């Protein structure tokens, strides 16, 4: 099948590459030349495990191409995936301008029956709106499909290749069959291809992310209570998560959720509910709890140093919002670092993949190092903000030797309290 993917960000690049891997003829389009130029040389502008190998193979075998020319790419395609961003405005209301603009450009360019797939996460009503935008511009036959994406950054290739489910909504039978055919290679383990109406498909994506956000915030509140009553959240988590009605995923306490999806999708869901005179109190609370949780480690630090933060050197391990990605959008590290800078602390940070993105954001206000041990030189304390595997078993002797004072604030419960305390560190974690 001839497929065009518009937007080569974290979603579009994975979607396009994986669809070419299953034999389709794919052209990925982005308006950003700084992304397309390296991609033409099989260099990925993002860090995503397993992606580069797939990129190289499919480019080499001629199934995957890149372009900044949307019109020309749409003309030669049967299916167009819209994977552009759907951010929120400064007042946290959804901003759909990218989707609407691309829909209009696709409509202007297409010359034959085209299936337009909304892969971006879009609020309820967007598919019907896009249908109107396109039909106002073209006489060409077309179908609009809602097809929300559930991949997780850090495991995106695997998630797309082996999805738990594929959700598709369309009023057009021909388009539904085309989608079934496109996804068949990825659903060979009998995972469901679920058809529903546009509104349900759009809402499913938001409900899923809001529930995940709620699970995290709930467990963070329980962790904070654990600290007050002498319980250990790891034990509580294990005890709770072994109940199959609850499940063990997304119960890890920490410094809050971030990323480009959970925070903005919770905002958009709340906005949608308000627009329809409906309240979503639980999601609103999950959001509020998360905002407080991002500040928890700074509070612990302020209390440890008796309020004297000015001039303290803080080493930060982990900047990305989660491991195995370079994405720092809405990462807890941003809130923590801004709070510390405001209080006059000096920050030295290390991340295995996200340093370049963090440098763009913080510039010279933060010093970045090549190794995690370099960040510790002269530090009054260490804060661990992302649970990268390489932080789990460090050389504590090496750490002690370079730190000014051996204090660790572990925002992801990556270390073992007994071990670190026996080596003379003062150790703070979340809920244990
Ligand atoms: P992103 O910001 O990484 O990528 C979006 C890309 O679209 C950018 O490269 C941008 O240059 C490009 N773009 C914008 N306007 C364009 C235009 N007119 N023409 C061509 N290209 C254009 O965003 P992302 O993280 O890939 O997310 C995309 C969508 O997928 C969002 O709606 C998001 O909510 C949803 N989603 C994201 C994830 C995730 O983990 N990142 C998971 C599921 C769903």
Tab-separated table of C-alpha atoms and ligand atoms in Angstrom:
chain	number	residue	atom	x	y	z
A	1	UNK	CA	0.000	0.000	0.000
A	2	UNK	CA	1.154	3.562	-0.653
A	3	UNK	CA	1.220	5.415	2.660
A	4	UNK	CA	2.036	9.020	3.555
A	5	UNK	CA	2.753	9.937	7.181
A	6	UNK	CA	2.571	13.643	8.036
A	7	UNK	CA	4.672	14.634	11.068
A	8	UNK	CA	7.903	12.768	11.807
A	9	UNK	CA	7.929	13.233	15.582
A	10	UNK	CA	7.894	10.513	18.235
A	11	UNK	CA	4.699	8.985	16.793
A	12	UNK	CA	4.897	9.655	13.053
A	13	UNK	CA	8.445	8.429	12.641
A	14	UNK	CA	7.674	5.155	14.404
A	15	UNK	CA	4.381	4.674	12.533
A	16	UNK	CA	5.986	5.352	9.154
A	17	UNK	CA	9.032	3.202	9.801
A	18	UNK	CA	7.027	0.255	11.130
A	19	UNK	CA	4.546	0.421	8.245
A	20	UNK	CA	7.470	0.302	5.793
A	21	UNK	CA	8.890	-2.664	7.716
A	22	UNK	CA	5.705	-4.591	6.947
A	23	UNK	CA	6.202	-3.999	3.206
A	24	UNK	CA	4.300	-0.791	2.500
A	25	UNK	CA	5.679	1.989	0.352
A	26	UNK	CA	5.939	4.868	2.850
A	27	UNK	CA	6.774	8.540	2.495
A	28	UNK	CA	7.149	10.524	5.721
A	29	UNK	CA	6.635	14.273	5.561
A	30	UNK	CA	7.578	16.991	7.990
A	31	UNK	CA	7.634	20.769	7.608
A	32	UNK	CA	10.820	20.821	9.664
A	33	UNK	CA	13.793	20.455	7.320
A	34	UNK	CA	16.084	19.911	10.337
A	35	UNK	CA	14.293	16.609	10.898
A	36	UNK	CA	13.936	15.532	7.265
A	37	UNK	CA	17.572	16.166	6.228
A	38	UNK	CA	19.134	13.731	8.740
A	39	UNK	CA	16.317	11.249	8.157
A	40	UNK	CA	17.200	11.126	4.460
A	41	UNK	CA	20.624	9.901	5.647
A	42	UNK	CA	18.956	7.355	7.973
A	43	UNK	CA	19.849	9.413	11.043
A	44	UNK	CA	17.010	9.612	13.558
A	45	UNK	CA	16.399	13.026	15.142
A	46	UNK	CA	14.994	11.273	18.236
A	47	UNK	CA	16.284	8.558	20.526
A	48	UNK	CA	14.014	5.532	20.430
A	49	UNK	CA	15.378	2.008	20.998
A	50	UNK	CA	15.400	-0.156	17.854
A	51	UNK	CA	14.342	2.640	15.523
A	52	UNK	CA	17.643	3.332	13.776
A	53	UNK	CA	18.083	-0.275	12.571
A	54	UNK	CA	14.591	-0.276	11.056
A	55	UNK	CA	15.147	3.137	9.490
A	56	UNK	CA	18.405	2.066	7.869
A	57	UNK	CA	17.029	-1.199	6.502
A	58	UNK	CA	13.834	0.232	5.041
A	59	UNK	CA	15.548	3.253	3.504
A	60	UNK	CA	18.171	0.975	1.978
A	61	UNK	CA	15.500	-1.333	0.575
A	62	UNK	CA	13.615	1.619	-0.923
A	63	UNK	CA	10.368	1.299	1.041
A	64	UNK	CA	10.869	4.378	3.219
A	65	UNK	CA	11.425	7.931	1.999
A	66	UNK	CA	11.348	11.399	3.552
A	67	UNK	CA	10.179	14.727	2.199
A	68	UNK	CA	9.166	18.243	3.145
A	69	UNK	CA	6.731	18.367	0.218
A	70	UNK	CA	3.332	17.446	1.600
A	71	UNK	CA	1.378	18.037	-1.618
A	72	UNK	CA	3.541	15.816	-3.811
A	73	UNK	CA	3.613	13.091	-1.160
A	74	UNK	CA	-0.171	13.052	-0.697
A	75	UNK	CA	-0.803	12.840	-4.456
A	76	UNK	CA	1.011	9.502	-4.714
A	77	UNK	CA	-0.524	7.973	-1.553
A	78	UNK	CA	-3.681	5.961	-0.839
A	79	UNK	CA	-3.583	6.416	2.932
A	80	UNK	CA	-2.420	9.571	4.753
A	81	UNK	CA	-1.678	9.381	8.481
A	82	UNK	CA	-1.850	12.715	10.326
A	83	UNK	CA	0.654	12.516	13.204
A	84	UNK	CA	1.256	16.175	13.967
A	85	UNK	CA	1.256	17.657	17.448
A	86	UNK	CA	-1.894	18.513	19.398
A	87	UNK	CA	-0.480	20.650	22.208
A	88	UNK	CA	-2.421	22.690	24.722
A	89	UNK	CA	-2.485	26.493	24.721
A	90	UNK	CA	-1.125	28.489	27.650
A	91	UNK	CA	-4.606	28.306	29.239
A	92	UNK	CA	-4.412	24.477	28.872
A	93	UNK	CA	-7.165	24.318	26.204
A	94	UNK	CA	-6.418	22.086	23.182
A	95	UNK	CA	-4.695	23.619	20.166
A	96	UNK	CA	-5.822	21.834	16.994
A	97	UNK	CA	-4.296	24.197	14.477
A	98	UNK	CA	-1.653	21.740	13.243
A	99	UNK	CA	-4.225	19.008	12.560
A	100	UNK	CA	-6.649	21.367	10.832
A	101	UNK	CA	-3.915	22.918	8.707
A	102	UNK	CA	-2.628	19.543	7.554
A	103	UNK	CA	-6.170	18.308	6.838
A	104	UNK	CA	-6.726	21.314	4.553
A	105	UNK	CA	-3.373	20.797	2.815
A	106	UNK	CA	-4.145	17.115	2.253
A	107	UNK	CA	-7.551	18.057	0.807
A	108	UNK	CA	-5.943	20.515	-1.612
A	109	UNK	CA	-3.395	17.982	-2.814
A	110	UNK	CA	-5.287	14.694	-3.172
A	111	UNK	CA	-6.250	13.527	-6.645
A	112	UNK	CA	-7.952	10.180	-5.989
A	113	UNK	CA	-9.803	8.306	-3.209
A	114	UNK	CA	-7.718	8.875	-0.076
A	115	UNK	CA	-8.055	7.529	3.431
A	116	UNK	CA	-7.158	10.272	5.927
A	117	UNK	CA	-6.201	8.723	9.259
A	118	UNK	CA	-6.181	10.786	12.444
A	119	UNK	CA	-3.368	9.270	14.462
A	120	UNK	CA	-2.746	12.391	16.543
A	121	UNK	CA	-4.593	12.391	19.867
A	122	UNK	CA	-7.568	14.634	19.172
A	123	UNK	CA	-10.533	15.728	21.290
A	124	UNK	CA	-14.010	14.362	20.711
A	125	UNK	CA	-15.570	15.862	17.596
A	126	UNK	CA	-12.324	16.376	15.670
A	127	UNK	CA	-12.855	13.602	13.098
A	128	UNK	CA	-16.231	15.059	12.107
A	129	UNK	CA	-14.677	18.544	11.975
A	130	UNK	CA	-11.837	17.295	9.753
A	131	UNK	CA	-14.386	15.657	7.457
A	132	UNK	CA	-16.083	19.046	7.021
A	133	UNK	CA	-12.784	20.850	6.398
A	134	UNK	CA	-11.802	18.355	3.694
A	135	UNK	CA	-15.186	18.197	1.977
A	136	UNK	CA	-15.305	21.995	1.713
A	137	UNK	CA	-12.036	21.934	-0.248
A	138	UNK	CA	-12.188	18.877	-2.521
A	139	UNK	CA	-14.595	16.946	-4.733
A	140	UNK	CA	-12.353	13.898	-4.491
A	141	UNK	CA	-13.696	10.828	-2.712
A	142	UNK	CA	-12.175	10.398	0.741
A	143	UNK	CA	-12.722	8.796	4.140
A	144	UNK	CA	-11.714	10.022	7.573
A	145	UNK	CA	-10.548	7.397	10.059
A	146	UNK	CA	-9.921	7.852	13.787
A	147	UNK	CA	-7.053	5.609	14.822
A	148	UNK	CA	-5.633	6.682	18.202
A	149	UNK	CA	-2.097	5.571	18.980
A	150	UNK	CA	-1.175	3.858	22.255
A	151	UNK	CA	2.587	3.427	21.855
A	152	UNK	CA	4.883	4.300	24.770
A	153	UNK	CA	8.055	6.287	24.184
A	154	UNK	CA	11.047	4.141	25.106
A	155	UNK	CA	9.279	1.031	23.767
A	156	UNK	CA	7.520	2.625	20.800
A	157	UNK	CA	8.734	0.290	18.055
A	158	UNK	CA	7.773	-2.784	20.036
A	159	UNK	CA	4.417	-1.308	20.990
A	160	UNK	CA	3.576	-0.477	17.384
A	161	UNK	CA	4.761	-3.847	16.110
A	162	UNK	CA	2.869	-5.746	18.816
A	163	UNK	CA	-0.073	-3.573	19.859
A	164	UNK	CA	-2.452	-4.676	22.636
A	165	UNK	CA	-5.274	-3.497	20.409
A	166	UNK	CA	-5.924	-1.368	17.348
A	167	UNK	CA	-8.853	1.021	17.521
A	168	UNK	CA	-10.445	2.252	14.335
A	169	UNK	CA	-13.478	4.415	13.663
A	170	UNK	CA	-14.868	5.314	10.255
A	171	UNK	CA	-18.218	5.586	8.483
A	172	UNK	CA	-16.654	4.174	5.308
A	173	UNK	CA	-16.480	0.338	4.862
A	174	UNK	CA	-13.775	0.541	2.222
A	175	UNK	CA	-11.562	2.561	4.581
A	176	UNK	CA	-12.202	0.108	7.430
A	177	UNK	CA	-11.041	-2.781	5.211
A	178	UNK	CA	-7.919	-0.850	4.159
A	179	UNK	CA	-7.077	-0.237	7.832
A	180	UNK	CA	-7.645	-3.914	8.628
A	181	UNK	CA	-5.256	-4.865	5.827
A	182	UNK	CA	-2.612	-2.349	6.960
A	183	UNK	CA	-2.688	-3.605	10.547
A	184	UNK	CA	-3.036	-7.349	9.797
A	185	UNK	CA	0.746	-8.005	9.965
A	186	UNK	CA	0.848	-6.524	13.481
A	187	UNK	CA	-2.157	-8.427	14.847
A	188	UNK	CA	-1.137	-11.980	14.090
A	189	UNK	CA	-1.194	-12.892	17.785
A	190	UNK	CA	-4.972	-12.381	17.794
A	191	UNK	CA	-4.893	-9.007	19.473
A	192	UNK	CA	-8.160	-7.229	18.721
A	193	UNK	CA	-8.940	-4.844	15.882
A	194	UNK	CA	-11.735	-2.866	17.516
A	195	UNK	CA	-14.190	-0.808	15.496
A	196	UNK	CA	-16.271	1.863	17.166
A	197	UNK	CA	-17.700	5.289	16.349
A	198	UNK	CA	-15.487	8.376	16.065
A	199	UNK	CA	-16.532	9.839	19.404
A	200	UNK	CA	-15.798	6.588	21.267
A	201	UNK	CA	-12.405	6.167	19.579
A	202	UNK	CA	-11.418	9.734	20.387
A	203	UNK	CA	-12.580	9.440	23.981
A	204	UNK	CA	-10.959	6.033	24.519
A	205	UNK	CA	-7.499	7.520	24.086
A	206	UNK	CA	-8.133	10.266	26.641
A	207	UNK	CA	-9.853	7.921	29.099
A	208	UNK	CA	-6.889	5.512	28.923
A	209	UNK	CA	-4.326	8.232	29.598
A	210	UNK	CA	-6.420	9.836	32.339
A	211	UNK	CA	-6.757	6.468	34.063
A	212	UNK	CA	-2.998	5.931	33.892
A	213	UNK	CA	-2.405	9.417	35.312
A	214	UNK	CA	-4.897	8.683	38.084
A	215	UNK	CA	-3.189	5.388	38.963
A	216	UNK	CA	0.154	7.155	39.297
A	217	UNK	CA	-1.200	10.036	41.369
A	218	UNK	CA	-3.164	7.660	43.585
A	219	UNK	CA	-0.060	5.633	44.350
A	220	UNK	CA	1.959	8.802	44.951
A	221	UNK	CA	-0.559	9.881	47.578
A	222	UNK	CA	-0.406	6.440	49.186
A	223	UNK	CA	3.420	6.682	49.152
A	224	UNK	CA	3.285	10.021	50.933
A	225	UNK	CA	0.988	8.469	53.545
A	226	UNK	CA	3.371	5.503	53.902
A	227	UNK	CA	6.101	7.898	54.997
A	228	UNK	CA	3.890	9.315	57.753
A	229	UNK	CA	2.747	5.968	59.173
A	230	UNK	CA	5.911	3.898	58.816
A	231	UNK	CA	4.675	1.719	55.949
A	232	UNK	CA	6.849	0.787	52.963
A	233	UNK	CA	5.213	1.665	49.658
A	234	UNK	CA	7.126	-1.101	47.869
A	235	UNK	CA	5.444	-3.658	50.084
A	236	UNK	CA	2.071	-1.960	49.776
A	237	UNK	CA	2.464	-1.746	45.994
A	238	UNK	CA	3.272	-5.444	45.781
A	239	UNK	CA	0.397	-6.361	48.047
A	240	UNK	CA	-2.044	-4.223	46.079
A	241	UNK	CA	-0.766	-5.033	42.588
A	242	UNK	CA	-1.006	-8.799	42.958
A	243	UNK	CA	-4.795	-8.434	42.903
A	244	UNK	CA	-5.630	-9.124	39.245
A	245	UNK	CA	-8.514	-6.642	39.404
A	246	UNK	CA	-5.909	-3.934	40.045
A	247	UNK	CA	-2.777	-5.171	38.264
A	248	UNK	CA	0.830	-4.285	38.973
A	249	UNK	CA	1.476	-1.740	36.204
A	250	UNK	CA	1.686	2.002	36.793
A	251	UNK	CA	1.802	1.632	40.571
A	252	UNK	CA	5.373	2.863	41.015
A	253	UNK	CA	5.534	6.017	43.119
A	254	UNK	CA	7.906	8.795	42.152
A	255	UNK	CA	8.275	12.483	41.428
A	256	UNK	CA	5.214	12.578	39.221
A	257	UNK	CA	4.320	11.822	35.623
A	258	UNK	CA	5.409	13.961	32.689
A	259	UNK	CA	5.808	13.565	28.948
A	260	UNK	CA	3.941	14.983	26.029
A	261	UNK	CA	0.782	12.946	26.617
A	262	UNK	CA	-0.475	12.334	30.163
A	263	UNK	CA	-0.445	15.974	31.332
A	264	UNK	CA	-1.918	17.497	28.178
A	265	UNK	CA	-4.427	14.694	27.639
A	266	UNK	CA	-5.730	15.091	31.193
A	267	UNK	CA	-6.106	18.841	30.489
A	268	UNK	CA	-7.959	18.225	27.248
A	269	UNK	CA	-10.280	15.655	28.798
A	270	UNK	CA	-11.170	18.075	31.587
A	271	UNK	CA	-11.754	20.793	28.966
A	272	UNK	CA	-14.001	18.487	26.910
A	273	UNK	CA	-16.050	17.603	29.986
A	274	UNK	CA	-16.461	21.278	30.935
A	275	UNK	CA	-17.602	22.107	27.415
A	276	UNK	CA	-20.332	19.513	27.833
A	277	UNK	CA	-21.342	20.653	31.317
A	278	UNK	CA	-19.820	17.645	32.967
A	279	UNK	CA	-17.272	17.487	35.785
A	280	UNK	CA	-14.342	15.097	35.931
A	281	UNK	CA	-13.306	15.556	39.548
A	282	UNK	CA	-11.007	12.517	39.734
A	283	UNK	CA	-8.893	13.571	36.734
A	284	UNK	CA	-8.688	17.125	38.082
A	285	UNK	CA	-7.412	15.795	41.416
A	286	UNK	CA	-4.896	13.482	39.704
A	287	UNK	CA	-3.528	16.523	37.895
A	288	UNK	CA	-3.276	18.573	41.099
A	289	UNK	CA	-1.603	15.744	43.018
A	290	UNK	CA	0.912	15.389	40.185
A	291	UNK	CA	1.804	19.051	40.258
A	292	UNK	CA	2.520	18.825	44.011
A	293	UNK	CA	4.449	15.570	43.601
A	294	UNK	CA	6.861	17.186	41.141
A	295	UNK	CA	7.862	19.566	43.963
A	296	UNK	CA	8.175	16.917	46.680
A	297	UNK	CA	11.909	16.280	46.357
A	298	UNK	CA	12.720	19.987	46.584
A	299	UNK	CA	10.645	20.172	49.783
A	300	UNK	CA	12.621	17.238	51.199
A	301	UNK	CA	15.852	18.950	50.263
A	302	UNK	CA	14.796	22.264	51.813
A	303	UNK	CA	13.931	20.454	55.013
A	304	UNK	CA	17.217	18.472	55.042
A	305	UNK	CA	19.364	21.579	54.628
A	306	UNK	CA	17.270	23.658	57.057
A	307	UNK	CA	16.106	25.954	54.262
A	308	UNK	CA	19.668	26.859	53.205
A	309	UNK	CA	19.638	26.035	49.499
A	310	UNK	CA	21.460	29.076	48.093
A	311	UNK	CA	24.895	28.079	46.803
A	312	UNK	CA	24.280	24.336	47.300
A	313	UNK	CA	25.544	22.187	44.446
A	314	UNK	CA	22.947	19.662	43.333
A	315	UNK	CA	23.784	16.768	41.032
A	316	UNK	CA	20.855	15.590	38.930
A	317	UNK	CA	20.733	12.116	37.402
A	318	UNK	CA	18.026	11.851	34.762
A	319	UNK	CA	16.331	14.602	32.764
A	320	UNK	CA	13.967	12.749	30.418
A	321	UNK	CA	10.423	12.202	31.658
A	322	UNK	CA	11.114	8.478	31.698
A	323	UNK	CA	13.972	6.136	30.761
A	324	UNK	CA	14.879	5.066	27.205
A	325	UNK	CA	13.781	8.358	25.651
A	326	UNK	CA	15.349	11.771	25.023
A	327	UNK	CA	11.966	13.468	25.476
A	328	UNK	CA	11.888	16.070	28.255
A	329	UNK	CA	8.447	17.517	27.554
A	330	UNK	CA	6.746	18.210	30.935
A	331	UNK	CA	9.464	16.147	32.659
A	332	UNK	CA	9.520	16.418	36.469
A	333	UNK	CA	13.211	17.364	36.093
A	334	UNK	CA	12.169	20.692	34.567
A	335	UNK	CA	10.052	21.648	37.587
A	336	UNK	CA	12.697	20.423	40.046
A	337	UNK	CA	15.540	22.294	38.323
A	338	UNK	CA	13.541	25.528	37.968
A	339	UNK	CA	12.585	25.379	41.672
A	340	UNK	CA	16.197	24.774	42.697
A	341	UNK	CA	17.556	27.554	40.474
A	342	UNK	CA	14.964	29.934	41.918
A	343	UNK	CA	16.322	29.118	45.381
A	344	UNK	CA	19.908	29.794	44.297
A	345	UNK	CA	21.190	26.210	43.969
A	346	UNK	CA	23.840	25.306	41.376
A	347	UNK	CA	22.854	22.408	39.124
A	348	UNK	CA	25.064	19.864	37.453
A	349	UNK	CA	23.080	17.345	35.420
A	350	UNK	CA	23.573	14.104	33.524
A	351	UNK	CA	21.230	12.097	31.308
A	352	UNK	CA	22.151	9.256	28.952
A	353	UNK	CA	19.971	10.602	26.095
A	354	UNK	CA	18.210	13.869	26.921
A	355	UNK	CA	21.122	16.264	27.500
A	356	UNK	CA	20.849	17.966	24.111
A	357	UNK	CA	17.150	18.722	24.597
A	358	UNK	CA	17.778	19.949	28.148
A	359	UNK	CA	20.620	22.178	26.916
A	360	UNK	CA	18.196	23.875	24.528
A	361	UNK	CA	15.848	24.546	27.427
A	362	UNK	CA	18.236	25.588	30.212
A	363	UNK	CA	21.227	26.907	28.270
A	364	UNK	CA	24.065	27.971	30.549
A	365	UNK	CA	21.880	27.987	33.680
A	366	UNK	CA	22.685	24.303	34.163
A	367	UNK	CA	26.022	22.543	33.721
A	368	UNK	CA	25.770	19.230	31.844
A	369	UNK	CA	28.301	16.419	32.169
A	370	UNK	CA	29.389	13.453	30.062
A	371	UNK	CA	29.057	10.883	32.854
A	372	UNK	CA	26.886	10.505	35.923
A	373	UNK	CA	29.959	10.549	38.206
A	374	UNK	CA	31.180	13.853	36.734
A	375	UNK	CA	27.904	15.464	37.811
A	376	UNK	CA	28.657	14.500	41.420
A	377	UNK	CA	31.944	16.399	41.765
A	378	UNK	CA	31.625	18.736	44.761
A	379	UNK	CA	27.889	18.079	45.088
A	380	UNK	CA	26.107	18.612	48.389
A	381	UNK	CA	23.498	16.103	47.273
A	382	UNK	CA	22.278	13.937	44.396
A	383	UNK	CA	18.745	13.863	43.024
A	384	UNK	CA	17.675	10.901	40.891
A	385	UNK	CA	14.793	11.967	38.665
A	386	UNK	CA	14.629	9.285	35.945
A	387	UNK	CA	14.973	5.550	36.522
A	388	UNK	CA	17.559	4.817	33.825
A	389	UNK	CA	18.965	1.315	34.366
A	390	UNK	CA	22.516	2.606	34.627
A	391	UNK	CA	21.606	4.475	37.833
A	392	UNK	CA	20.455	1.326	39.637
A	393	UNK	CA	23.769	-0.120	40.638
A	394	UNK	CA	26.400	2.636	40.750
A	395	UNK	CA	29.745	2.494	42.529
A	396	UNK	CA	28.915	4.088	45.858
A	397	UNK	CA	32.616	4.319	46.756
A	398	UNK	CA	33.217	6.408	43.648
A	399	UNK	CA	30.213	8.549	44.468
A	400	UNK	CA	31.308	9.197	48.057
A	401	UNK	CA	34.807	10.043	46.954
A	402	UNK	CA	33.670	12.962	44.779
A	403	UNK	CA	30.606	14.283	46.620
A	404	UNK	CA	30.973	17.071	49.151
A	405	UNK	CA	28.294	15.501	51.347
A	406	UNK	CA	26.780	12.038	50.848
A	407	UNK	CA	23.070	12.838	50.555
A	408	UNK	CA	20.740	11.207	48.025
A	409	UNK	CA	17.180	12.199	47.139
A	410	UNK	CA	15.917	9.277	45.090
A	411	UNK	CA	12.819	10.396	43.227
A	412	UNK	CA	12.335	7.011	41.564
A	413	UNK	CA	13.177	4.568	44.353
A	414	UNK	CA	15.998	3.149	42.266
A	415	UNK	CA	18.447	2.373	45.098
A	416	UNK	CA	18.330	0.052	48.070
A	417	UNK	CA	18.033	1.997	51.322
A	418	UNK	CA	19.934	-0.574	53.425
A	419	UNK	CA	22.875	-0.636	51.030
A	420	UNK	CA	23.260	3.120	50.685
A	421	UNK	CA	22.761	3.826	54.382
A	422	UNK	CA	25.293	1.163	55.351
A	423	UNK	CA	27.809	3.045	53.192
A	424	UNK	CA	27.201	6.264	55.095
A	425	UNK	CA	24.780	8.042	52.766
A	426	UNK	CA	21.750	9.918	54.016
A	427	UNK	CA	18.972	8.575	51.837
A	428	UNK	CA	15.533	9.951	51.024
A	429	UNK	CA	13.118	8.057	48.772
A	430	UNK	CA	9.396	8.201	48.012
A	431	UNK	CA	7.176	6.342	50.442
A	432	UNK	CA	9.768	4.010	51.847
B	1	LIG	P1	6.002	15.685	17.943
B	1	LIG	O1	5.905	17.093	18.365
B	1	LIG	O2	7.176	14.866	18.347
B	1	LIG	O3	5.884	15.583	16.354
B	1	LIG	C1	4.982	16.314	15.585
B	1	LIG	C2	5.634	16.612	14.245
B	1	LIG	O4	4.661	17.187	13.368
B	1	LIG	C3	6.793	17.601	14.328
B	1	LIG	O5	7.951	17.020	13.779
B	1	LIG	C4	6.315	18.794	13.496
B	1	LIG	O6	7.364	19.451	12.818
B	1	LIG	C5	5.354	18.118	12.543
B	1	LIG	N1	4.390	19.040	11.927
B	1	LIG	C6	3.620	19.969	12.529
B	1	LIG	N2	2.890	20.646	11.604
B	1	LIG	C7	3.195	20.111	10.402
B	1	LIG	C8	2.793	20.366	9.078
B	1	LIG	N3	1.913	21.343	8.803
B	1	LIG	N4	3.316	19.641	8.092
B	1	LIG	C9	4.226	18.674	8.342
B	1	LIG	N5	4.658	18.378	9.582
B	1	LIG	C10	4.150	19.088	10.607
B	1	LIG	O7	4.663	14.993	18.481
B	1	LIG	P2	4.456	13.455	18.885
B	1	LIG	O8	4.957	13.209	20.256
B	1	LIG	O9	4.890	12.591	17.772
B	1	LIG	O10	2.854	13.415	18.975
B	1	LIG	C11	2.049	13.525	17.825
B	1	LIG	C12	0.610	13.212	18.209
B	1	LIG	O11	0.509	11.864	18.689
B	1	LIG	C13	0.058	14.073	19.357
B	1	LIG	O12	-1.296	14.301	19.127
B	1	LIG	C14	0.255	13.198	20.579
B	1	LIG	O13	-0.662	13.498	21.608
B	1	LIG	C15	-0.032	11.822	20.007
B	1	LIG	N6	0.600	10.717	20.724
B	1	LIG	C16	1.875	10.850	21.184
B	1	LIG	C17	2.476	9.780	21.831
B	1	LIG	C18	3.890	9.909	22.370
B	1	LIG	O14	4.292	9.048	23.142
B	1	LIG	N7	4.639	10.919	21.984
B	1	LIG	C19	1.774	8.573	22.016
B	1	LIG	C20	0.493	8.475	21.504
B	1	LIG	C21	-0.094	9.548	20.862
